[in-house]
Amino acid sequence: MPKKSYALLSMTLASALALSTAGVAGAAASECGTSTTSTASVKAKTAKAATTTASSQQSAEKANQKKLAENKQFVLNMFKDIFTDHKLDTASKYIADDYIQHNPLAGNGREAFVNFFAPFVKQNPQYNVEVKRIIAQGDLVLVHSLANTNKSDRGMAVVDIFRLERVNGKPIIKEHWDIAQQVPEKSANSNTMFPLPGTPVQVTPASSKQVAANVKLVTTFYNDFFNKKDGDALKKYVDENYIQHNPSVPTGRKPLESFIPMLKSNPDSRNNIVRVIAEGDIVALHVHGQNNKDDRGAAVMDMFRVKTINGKLKIVEHWDVVQEVPEKSANNNTMF
């Protein structure tokens, strides 16, 4: 083709392209507007869905907190009626007829509980239980208390765990575990075996997400330190100003370091976590501690308080109650 023809074709294409581009630009502008509207619509729907999900989660959290509060109040009412006022005729109001008992001194059933407790309070008319803390999770309620037979008695540190069921919408105690330890005359620290003075009996509720994080921290530390014998777990998970309530151990993190050689010298020892109950900043572990697989061992309740320090979740306080597993029991349910 002659050069002139190429030039003409080139000019024609240029003109056509210019006209075409103008049209495409207009169409693109129109399409862009539609796309923007569509994107905004999607974003609005996403935001609405997120708001709805958050609202549903908040409603579920409130419903759960309400149920836990009802369960705790039910148990507190039972403690007052039975353990403080000794009104054993109210037992049917609180305890299921087919109550499952894990206390090795008593048999199964509500009747067995009454038959066990009635002569005890007759011999100890001043018997009283002071609730120091109560927490709940799911269908479980844990009570940490001081039990005294009289006003001059140093008493027992006791942890009771109750499993509740709902019958016709009302709670009833279906199952029970407990661990008791005599409060010693002397202690390696001044913190007592109970929460510090002024500590509320009820904990401040936390979100399920926060509670899950607390549980993960505590169970990881517990398994790493006691079962894997990893001494580094102390600095990793426990605050240096750790408040100790075990009467055999001084307060602070450093005294715990003395346990490391002992744990490593006994590789067969095991602290098996049987159940976990957590609410607010408290995580409680119901544990079967054994020096070896043939050892009956001890029933242990380790309770930890967790707090965020300098942006990191740490264990800051600890209580425990320990009771040896007896050779014989009035029931066949074990202490776990």
mmCIF file of C-alpha atoms in Angstrom:
data_model
loop_
_atom_site.group_PDB
_atom_site.id
_atom_site.type_symbol
_atom_site.label_atom_id
_atom_site.label_comp_id
_atom_site.label_asym_id
_atom_site.label_seq_id
_atom_site.Cartn_x
_atom_site.Cartn_y
_atom_site.Cartn_z
ATOM 1 C CA MET A 1 0.000 0.000 0.000
ATOM 2 C CA PRO A 2 1.297 3.527 -0.871
ATOM 3 C CA LYS A 3 2.560 5.627 2.022
ATOM 4 C CA LYS A 4 -0.269 8.108 1.401
ATOM 5 C CA SER A 5 -2.825 5.355 1.979
ATOM 6 C CA TYR A 6 -1.083 4.370 5.244
ATOM 7 C CA ALA A 7 -1.248 7.982 6.353
ATOM 8 C CA LEU A 8 -4.926 8.229 5.475
ATOM 9 C CA LEU A 9 -5.705 4.958 7.257
ATOM 10 C CA SER A 10 -3.756 6.087 10.270
ATOM 11 C CA MET A 11 -5.668 9.366 10.432
ATOM 12 C CA THR A 12 -8.985 7.537 10.025
ATOM 13 C CA LEU A 13 -8.109 5.109 12.834
ATOM 14 C CA ALA A 14 -7.031 7.962 15.051
ATOM 15 C CA SER A 15 -10.333 9.766 14.514
ATOM 16 C CA ALA A 16 -12.313 6.594 15.096
ATOM 17 C CA LEU A 17 -10.302 5.819 18.191
ATOM 18 C CA ALA A 18 -10.882 9.303 19.549
ATOM 19 C CA LEU A 19 -14.635 9.011 19.008
ATOM 20 C CA SER A 20 -14.653 5.475 20.428
ATOM 21 C CA THR A 21 -12.647 6.476 23.499
ATOM 22 C CA ALA A 22 -15.063 9.240 24.290
ATOM 23 C CA GLY A 23 -17.922 6.752 24.181
ATOM 24 C CA VAL A 24 -16.094 4.189 26.284
ATOM 25 C CA ALA A 25 -15.162 6.813 28.844
ATOM 26 C CA GLY A 26 -18.804 7.786 29.189
ATOM 27 C CA ALA A 27 -19.823 4.161 29.541
ATOM 28 C CA ALA A 28 -17.021 3.531 31.996
ATOM 29 C CA ALA A 29 -18.071 6.507 34.047
ATOM 30 C CA SER A 30 -21.623 5.178 34.117
ATOM 31 C CA GLU A 31 -20.435 1.640 34.963
ATOM 32 C CA CYS A 32 -18.137 3.006 37.659
ATOM 33 C CA GLY A 33 -21.048 4.738 39.298
ATOM 34 C CA THR A 34 -22.992 1.470 39.308
ATOM 35 C CA SER A 35 -19.973 -0.381 40.759
ATOM 36 C CA THR A 36 -19.531 2.225 43.492
ATOM 37 C CA THR A 37 -23.190 1.918 44.409
ATOM 38 C CA SER A 38 -22.896 -1.869 44.452
ATOM 39 C CA THR A 39 -19.765 -1.777 46.658
ATOM 40 C CA ALA A 40 -21.408 0.619 49.078
ATOM 41 C CA SER A 41 -24.408 -1.693 49.240
ATOM 42 C CA VAL A 42 -22.208 -4.709 49.999
ATOM 43 C CA LYS A 43 -20.351 -2.766 52.677
ATOM 44 C CA ALA A 44 -23.623 -1.682 54.244
ATOM 45 C CA LYS A 45 -24.914 -5.263 54.291
ATOM 46 C CA THR A 46 -21.623 -6.507 55.760
ATOM 47 C CA ALA A 47 -21.705 -3.842 58.465
ATOM 48 C CA LYS A 48 -25.319 -4.695 59.243
ATOM 49 C CA ALA A 49 -24.488 -8.410 59.466
ATOM 50 C CA ALA A 50 -21.553 -7.666 61.767
ATOM 51 C CA THR A 51 -23.769 -5.502 63.972
ATOM 52 C CA THR A 52 -26.396 -8.239 64.075
ATOM 53 C CA THR A 53 -23.768 -10.859 64.996
ATOM 54 C CA ALA A 54 -22.319 -8.638 67.719
ATOM 55 C CA SER A 55 -25.806 -7.969 69.045
ATOM 56 C CA SER A 56 -26.568 -11.699 69.084
ATOM 57 C CA GLN A 57 -23.313 -12.414 70.908
ATOM 58 C CA GLN A 58 -24.088 -9.729 73.475
ATOM 59 C CA SER A 59 -27.568 -11.191 73.984
ATOM 60 C CA ALA A 60 -26.094 -14.670 74.416
ATOM 61 C CA GLU A 61 -23.526 -13.336 76.907
ATOM 62 C CA LYS A 62 -26.264 -11.602 78.922
ATOM 63 C CA ALA A 63 -28.437 -14.718 78.917
ATOM 64 C CA ASN A 64 -25.482 -16.799 80.090
ATOM 65 C CA GLN A 65 -24.577 -14.322 82.840
ATOM 66 C CA LYS A 66 -28.198 -14.333 84.007
ATOM 67 C CA LYS A 67 -28.231 -18.139 84.215
ATOM 68 C CA LEU A 68 -24.913 -18.215 86.086
ATOM 69 C CA ALA A 69 -26.179 -15.599 88.533
ATOM 70 C CA GLU A 70 -29.333 -17.662 89.151
ATOM 71 C CA ASN A 71 -27.278 -20.830 89.717
ATOM 72 C CA LYS A 72 -24.954 -19.081 92.150
ATOM 73 C CA GLN A 73 -27.805 -17.514 94.097
ATOM 74 C CA PHE A 74 -29.509 -20.912 94.306
ATOM 75 C CA VAL A 75 -26.365 -22.438 95.837
ATOM 76 C CA LEU A 76 -25.898 -19.476 98.203
ATOM 77 C CA ASN A 77 -29.502 -19.920 99.393
ATOM 78 C CA MET A 78 -28.797 -23.605 99.998
ATOM 79 C CA PHE A 79 -25.671 -22.780 102.020
ATOM 80 C CA LYS A 80 -27.633 -20.415 104.254
ATOM 81 C CA ASP A 81 -30.567 -22.753 104.804
ATOM 82 C CA ILE A 82 -28.601 -25.955 105.335
ATOM 83 C CA PHE A 83 -25.052 -25.110 106.435
ATOM 84 C CA THR A 84 -25.756 -21.922 108.409
ATOM 85 C CA ASP A 85 -29.333 -22.318 109.675
ATOM 86 C CA HIS A 86 -29.240 -26.162 109.702
ATOM 87 C CA LYS A 87 -32.692 -26.428 108.136
ATOM 88 C CA LEU A 88 -32.322 -29.962 106.849
ATOM 89 C CA ASP A 89 -36.047 -30.094 106.070
ATOM 90 C CA THR A 90 -35.282 -27.811 103.102
ATOM 91 C CA ALA A 91 -32.927 -30.357 101.520
ATOM 92 C CA SER A 92 -35.559 -31.495 98.993
ATOM 93 C CA LYS A 93 -35.756 -27.906 97.734
ATOM 94 C CA TYR A 94 -32.104 -27.937 96.733
ATOM 95 C CA ILE A 95 -30.859 -31.502 96.336
ATOM 96 C CA ALA A 96 -32.071 -34.124 93.856
ATOM 97 C CA ASP A 97 -33.329 -37.395 95.265
ATOM 98 C CA ASP A 98 -30.770 -39.277 93.125
ATOM 99 C CA TYR A 99 -27.955 -36.867 94.060
ATOM 100 C CA ILE A 100 -24.505 -38.214 93.047
ATOM 101 C CA GLN A 101 -22.049 -37.881 95.919
ATOM 102 C CA HIS A 102 -18.244 -37.737 95.559
ATOM 103 C CA ASN A 103 -17.436 -36.901 99.179
ATOM 104 C CA PRO A 104 -15.905 -40.211 100.396
ATOM 105 C CA LEU A 105 -17.634 -39.929 103.790
ATOM 106 C CA ALA A 106 -21.212 -40.003 102.484
ATOM 107 C CA GLY A 107 -23.303 -42.246 100.285
ATOM 108 C CA ASN A 108 -25.294 -41.366 97.183
ATOM 109 C CA GLY A 109 -28.676 -39.702 97.301
ATOM 110 C CA ARG A 110 -30.334 -36.854 99.183
ATOM 111 C CA GLU A 111 -31.386 -39.109 102.057
ATOM 112 C CA ALA A 112 -27.800 -40.255 102.605
ATOM 113 C CA PHE A 113 -26.657 -36.619 102.722
ATOM 114 C CA VAL A 114 -29.254 -35.730 105.360
ATOM 115 C CA ASN A 115 -28.463 -38.842 107.388
ATOM 116 C CA PHE A 116 -24.765 -37.949 107.297
ATOM 117 C CA PHE A 117 -25.132 -34.245 108.097
ATOM 118 C CA ALA A 118 -27.902 -34.384 110.735
ATOM 119 C CA PRO A 119 -25.864 -36.062 113.500
ATOM 120 C CA PHE A 120 -22.871 -33.863 112.649
ATOM 121 C CA VAL A 121 -24.760 -30.583 113.242
ATOM 122 C CA LYS A 122 -26.400 -32.080 116.327
ATOM 123 C CA GLN A 123 -22.923 -32.593 117.777
ATOM 124 C CA ASN A 124 -21.759 -29.201 116.440
ATOM 125 C CA PRO A 125 -24.698 -26.791 116.812
ATOM 126 C CA GLN A 126 -22.461 -23.774 116.119
ATOM 127 C CA TYR A 127 -21.250 -25.203 112.806
ATOM 128 C CA ASN A 128 -21.109 -22.454 110.213
ATOM 129 C CA VAL A 129 -19.819 -22.010 106.684
ATOM 130 C CA GLU A 130 -18.662 -18.581 105.503
ATOM 131 C CA VAL A 131 -18.589 -18.254 101.735
ATOM 132 C CA LYS A 132 -15.442 -16.442 100.634
ATOM 133 C CA ARG A 133 -15.868 -16.731 96.864
ATOM 134 C CA ILE A 134 -18.296 -18.219 94.390
ATOM 135 C CA ILE A 135 -17.822 -18.719 90.656
ATOM 136 C CA ALA A 136 -19.797 -20.572 88.006
ATOM 137 C CA GLN A 137 -19.403 -21.885 84.482
ATOM 138 C CA GLY A 138 -21.904 -23.886 82.486
ATOM 139 C CA ASP A 139 -23.837 -26.108 84.905
ATOM 140 C CA LEU A 140 -21.100 -26.019 87.582
ATOM 141 C CA VAL A 141 -20.916 -23.788 90.659
ATOM 142 C CA LEU A 142 -17.774 -23.624 92.815
ATOM 143 C CA VAL A 143 -17.789 -22.327 96.395
ATOM 144 C CA HIS A 144 -14.592 -21.530 98.309
ATOM 145 C CA SER A 145 -15.443 -21.284 102.004
ATOM 146 C CA LEU A 146 -14.297 -21.372 105.618
ATOM 147 C CA ALA A 147 -16.102 -23.988 107.713
ATOM 148 C CA ASN A 148 -15.999 -23.717 111.527
ATOM 149 C CA THR A 149 -17.463 -25.988 114.185
ATOM 150 C CA ASN A 150 -17.353 -23.075 116.649
ATOM 151 C CA LYS A 151 -16.029 -19.529 116.917
ATOM 152 C CA SER A 152 -12.672 -20.557 118.373
ATOM 153 C CA ASP A 153 -12.035 -23.184 115.684
ATOM 154 C CA ARG A 154 -9.441 -22.252 113.048
ATOM 155 C CA GLY A 155 -11.652 -24.209 110.709
ATOM 156 C CA MET A 156 -11.304 -25.889 107.362
ATOM 157 C CA ALA A 157 -10.672 -24.406 103.940
ATOM 158 C CA VAL A 158 -13.258 -26.101 101.739
ATOM 159 C CA VAL A 159 -14.023 -26.070 98.042
ATOM 160 C CA ASP A 160 -17.404 -27.470 96.998
ATOM 161 C CA ILE A 161 -18.344 -28.085 93.385
ATOM 162 C CA PHE A 162 -21.998 -28.556 92.481
ATOM 163 C CA ARG A 163 -23.461 -29.670 89.163
ATOM 164 C CA LEU A 164 -26.935 -28.302 88.610
ATOM 165 C CA GLU A 165 -29.721 -29.524 86.375
ATOM 166 C CA ARG A 166 -32.936 -27.782 85.423
ATOM 167 C CA VAL A 167 -36.234 -29.508 86.164
ATOM 168 C CA ASN A 168 -39.299 -27.682 84.865
ATOM 169 C CA GLY A 169 -37.088 -24.621 84.475
ATOM 170 C CA LYS A 170 -35.891 -24.678 88.097
ATOM 171 C CA PRO A 171 -32.366 -25.576 89.275
ATOM 172 C CA ILE A 172 -31.601 -28.599 91.429
ATOM 173 C CA ILE A 173 -28.255 -29.947 92.642
ATOM 174 C CA LYS A 174 -27.561 -33.244 90.913
ATOM 175 C CA GLU A 175 -23.900 -33.923 91.728
ATOM 176 C CA HIS A 176 -21.304 -32.832 94.286
ATOM 177 C CA TRP A 177 -17.530 -32.924 94.812
ATOM 178 C CA ASP A 178 -15.572 -31.365 97.659
ATOM 179 C CA ILE A 179 -12.042 -30.983 98.992
ATOM 180 C CA ALA A 180 -11.246 -29.903 102.548
ATOM 181 C CA GLN A 181 -8.029 -28.960 104.348
ATOM 182 C CA GLN A 182 -7.434 -27.927 107.941
ATOM 183 C CA VAL A 183 -6.334 -24.311 108.298
ATOM 184 C CA PRO A 184 -2.891 -24.576 109.945
ATOM 185 C CA GLU A 185 -1.828 -22.702 113.038
ATOM 186 C CA LYS A 186 1.152 -21.173 111.241
ATOM 187 C CA SER A 187 1.728 -20.167 107.626
ATOM 188 C CA ALA A 188 4.737 -19.348 105.449
ATOM 189 C CA ASN A 189 2.875 -16.231 104.280
ATOM 190 C CA SER A 190 0.416 -13.753 105.815
ATOM 191 C CA ASN A 191 -2.253 -14.031 103.118
ATOM 192 C CA THR A 192 -4.456 -16.768 104.710
ATOM 193 C CA MET A 193 -5.999 -19.576 102.642
ATOM 194 C CA PHE A 194 -8.788 -17.275 101.449
ATOM 195 C CA PRO A 195 -9.198 -14.129 99.326
ATOM 196 C CA LEU A 196 -7.605 -11.013 100.782
ATOM 197 C CA PRO A 197 -9.797 -8.827 103.040
ATOM 198 C CA GLY A 198 -12.193 -6.671 101.058
ATOM 199 C CA THR A 199 -12.318 -9.042 98.073
ATOM 200 C CA PRO A 200 -15.923 -9.398 96.839
ATOM 201 C CA VAL A 201 -17.491 -12.849 97.084
ATOM 202 C CA GLN A 202 -18.737 -12.464 93.513
ATOM 203 C CA VAL A 203 -16.227 -11.949 90.707
ATOM 204 C CA THR A 204 -16.650 -9.328 88.003
ATOM 205 C CA PRO A 205 -17.917 -11.100 84.862
ATOM 206 C CA ALA A 206 -15.706 -11.182 81.761
ATOM 207 C CA SER A 207 -16.498 -12.001 78.137
ATOM 208 C CA SER A 208 -16.401 -15.633 77.057
ATOM 209 C CA LYS A 209 -13.418 -14.734 74.861
ATOM 210 C CA GLN A 210 -11.485 -13.364 77.832
ATOM 211 C CA VAL A 211 -12.397 -16.337 80.029
ATOM 212 C CA ALA A 212 -11.179 -18.709 77.308
ATOM 213 C CA ALA A 213 -7.864 -16.818 77.142
ATOM 214 C CA ASN A 214 -7.521 -17.035 80.940
ATOM 215 C CA VAL A 215 -8.173 -20.780 80.880
ATOM 216 C CA LYS A 216 -5.647 -21.327 78.090
ATOM 217 C CA LEU A 217 -2.975 -19.413 80.020
ATOM 218 C CA VAL A 218 -3.533 -21.270 83.286
ATOM 219 C CA THR A 219 -3.830 -24.780 81.829
ATOM 220 C CA THR A 220 -0.775 -24.241 79.633
ATOM 221 C CA PHE A 221 1.261 -23.094 82.625
ATOM 222 C CA TYR A 222 -0.009 -25.955 84.777
ATOM 223 C CA ASN A 223 0.816 -28.675 82.281
ATOM 224 C CA ASP A 224 4.150 -27.144 81.318
ATOM 225 C CA PHE A 225 5.320 -26.644 84.898
ATOM 226 C CA PHE A 226 3.897 -29.636 86.778
ATOM 227 C CA ASN A 227 3.725 -32.273 84.051
ATOM 228 C CA LYS A 228 6.478 -31.320 81.583
ATOM 229 C CA LYS A 229 8.678 -30.125 84.475
ATOM 230 C CA ASP A 230 9.530 -26.965 82.504
ATOM 231 C CA GLY A 231 10.947 -24.444 84.969
ATOM 232 C CA ASP A 232 10.917 -21.683 82.344
ATOM 233 C CA ALA A 233 7.109 -21.693 82.554
ATOM 234 C CA LEU A 234 7.341 -19.743 85.807
ATOM 235 C CA LYS A 235 8.814 -16.563 84.284
ATOM 236 C CA LYS A 236 6.731 -16.973 81.158
ATOM 237 C CA TYR A 237 3.328 -17.199 82.824
ATOM 238 C CA VAL A 238 3.641 -16.091 86.480
ATOM 239 C CA ASP A 239 4.088 -12.499 87.637
ATOM 240 C CA GLU A 240 7.070 -11.859 89.916
ATOM 241 C CA ASN A 241 4.745 -10.304 92.536
ATOM 242 C CA TYR A 242 2.578 -13.428 92.596
ATOM 243 C CA ILE A 243 0.441 -13.560 95.778
ATOM 244 C CA GLN A 244 0.627 -16.980 97.418
ATOM 245 C CA HIS A 245 -2.110 -18.387 99.702
ATOM 246 C CA ASN A 246 -0.745 -21.916 100.094
ATOM 247 C CA PRO A 247 0.283 -21.898 103.790
ATOM 248 C CA SER A 248 3.398 -23.984 103.090
ATOM 249 C CA VAL A 249 4.928 -21.591 100.546
ATOM 250 C CA PRO A 250 6.146 -17.980 100.933
ATOM 251 C CA THR A 251 4.551 -15.358 98.715
ATOM 252 C CA GLY A 252 6.125 -14.281 95.406
ATOM 253 C CA ARG A 253 7.246 -16.113 92.279
ATOM 254 C CA LYS A 254 10.800 -16.827 93.370
ATOM 255 C CA PRO A 255 9.913 -19.384 96.094
ATOM 256 C CA LEU A 256 8.282 -21.521 93.382
ATOM 257 C CA GLU A 257 11.707 -22.042 91.821
ATOM 258 C CA SER A 258 12.529 -24.444 94.671
ATOM 259 C CA PHE A 259 9.929 -26.834 93.235
ATOM 260 C CA ILE A 260 11.795 -27.236 89.944
ATOM 261 C CA PRO A 261 14.525 -29.664 91.172
ATOM 262 C CA MET A 262 11.894 -31.659 93.077
ATOM 263 C CA LEU A 263 9.662 -31.976 90.000
ATOM 264 C CA LYS A 264 12.567 -33.015 87.780
ATOM 265 C CA SER A 265 13.741 -35.604 90.307
ATOM 266 C CA ASN A 266 10.304 -37.222 90.238
ATOM 267 C CA PRO A 267 9.517 -37.793 86.531
ATOM 268 C CA ASP A 268 6.580 -40.102 87.334
ATOM 269 C CA SER A 269 4.637 -37.446 89.232
ATOM 270 C CA ARG A 270 1.528 -36.202 87.477
ATOM 271 C CA ASN A 271 -1.097 -33.535 88.104
ATOM 272 C CA ASN A 272 -4.052 -34.525 85.946
ATOM 273 C CA ILE A 273 -6.608 -31.768 85.362
ATOM 274 C CA VAL A 274 -10.041 -33.370 85.772
ATOM 275 C CA ARG A 275 -12.187 -30.285 85.216
ATOM 276 C CA VAL A 276 -11.897 -26.529 84.823
ATOM 277 C CA ILE A 277 -14.283 -23.900 86.179
ATOM 278 C CA ALA A 278 -13.610 -20.286 85.232
ATOM 279 C CA GLU A 279 -15.410 -16.991 85.613
ATOM 280 C CA GLY A 280 -14.176 -13.419 85.493
ATOM 281 C CA ASP A 281 -10.466 -13.357 86.335
ATOM 282 C CA ILE A 282 -10.531 -16.655 88.275
ATOM 283 C CA VAL A 283 -9.588 -20.067 86.859
ATOM 284 C CA ALA A 284 -10.068 -23.115 89.101
ATOM 285 C CA LEU A 285 -8.566 -26.515 88.318
ATOM 286 C CA HIS A 286 -9.903 -29.708 89.910
ATOM 287 C CA VAL A 287 -6.842 -31.946 89.870
ATOM 288 C CA HIS A 288 -5.797 -35.499 90.705
ATOM 289 C CA GLY A 289 -2.208 -35.277 91.916
ATOM 290 C CA GLN A 290 -0.082 -38.430 92.019
ATOM 291 C CA ASN A 291 3.570 -39.141 92.768
ATOM 292 C CA ASN A 292 3.322 -42.204 90.517
ATOM 293 C CA LYS A 293 0.644 -44.244 88.716
ATOM 294 C CA ASP A 294 0.166 -46.594 91.707
ATOM 295 C CA ASP A 295 -0.319 -43.746 94.196
ATOM 296 C CA ARG A 296 -3.927 -43.052 95.289
ATOM 297 C CA GLY A 297 -2.807 -39.459 95.346
ATOM 298 C CA ALA A 298 -4.653 -36.364 96.424
ATOM 299 C CA ALA A 299 -7.656 -34.366 95.312
ATOM 300 C CA VAL A 300 -6.469 -30.815 94.669
ATOM 301 C CA MET A 301 -8.242 -27.598 93.882
ATOM 302 C CA ASP A 302 -5.849 -24.999 92.469
ATOM 303 C CA MET A 303 -7.350 -21.558 91.935
ATOM 304 C CA PHE A 304 -5.581 -18.803 90.039
ATOM 305 C CA ARG A 305 -6.300 -15.116 89.466
ATOM 306 C CA VAL A 306 -5.215 -13.741 86.101
ATOM 307 C CA LYS A 307 -4.427 -10.146 85.170
ATOM 308 C CA THR A 308 -3.014 -8.260 82.195
ATOM 309 C CA ILE A 309 0.300 -6.619 83.124
ATOM 310 C CA ASN A 310 2.196 -4.484 80.608
ATOM 311 C CA GLY A 311 0.057 -5.922 77.835
ATOM 312 C CA LYS A 312 0.662 -9.559 78.809
ATOM 313 C CA LEU A 313 -1.695 -11.945 80.593
ATOM 314 C CA LYS A 314 -0.095 -13.238 83.806
ATOM 315 C CA ILE A 315 -1.006 -15.381 86.796
ATOM 316 C CA VAL A 316 -0.933 -13.021 89.797
ATOM 317 C CA GLU A 317 -2.511 -14.936 92.700
ATOM 318 C CA HIS A 318 -3.022 -18.537 93.851
ATOM 319 C CA TRP A 319 -5.056 -20.524 96.381
ATOM 320 C CA ASP A 320 -5.246 -24.267 96.838
ATOM 321 C CA VAL A 321 -6.975 -26.904 98.946
ATOM 322 C CA VAL A 322 -5.543 -30.437 99.148
ATOM 323 C CA GLN A 323 -7.021 -33.660 100.525
ATOM 324 C CA GLU A 324 -5.557 -37.141 100.335
ATOM 325 C CA VAL A 325 -7.688 -39.719 98.544
ATOM 326 C CA PRO A 326 -8.750 -42.241 101.206
ATOM 327 C CA GLU A 327 -8.359 -45.983 100.847
ATOM 328 C CA LYS A 328 -12.093 -46.567 101.357
ATOM 329 C CA SER A 329 -15.178 -44.550 100.456
ATOM 330 C CA ALA A 330 -18.872 -44.600 101.342
ATOM 331 C CA ASN A 331 -19.628 -44.385 97.589
ATOM 332 C CA ASN A 332 -17.990 -45.751 94.455
ATOM 333 C CA ASN A 333 -17.807 -42.453 92.542
ATOM 334 C CA THR A 334 -14.205 -41.428 93.476
ATOM 335 C CA MET A 335 -13.361 -37.835 94.411
ATOM 336 C CA PHE A 336 -13.202 -36.830 90.733
#
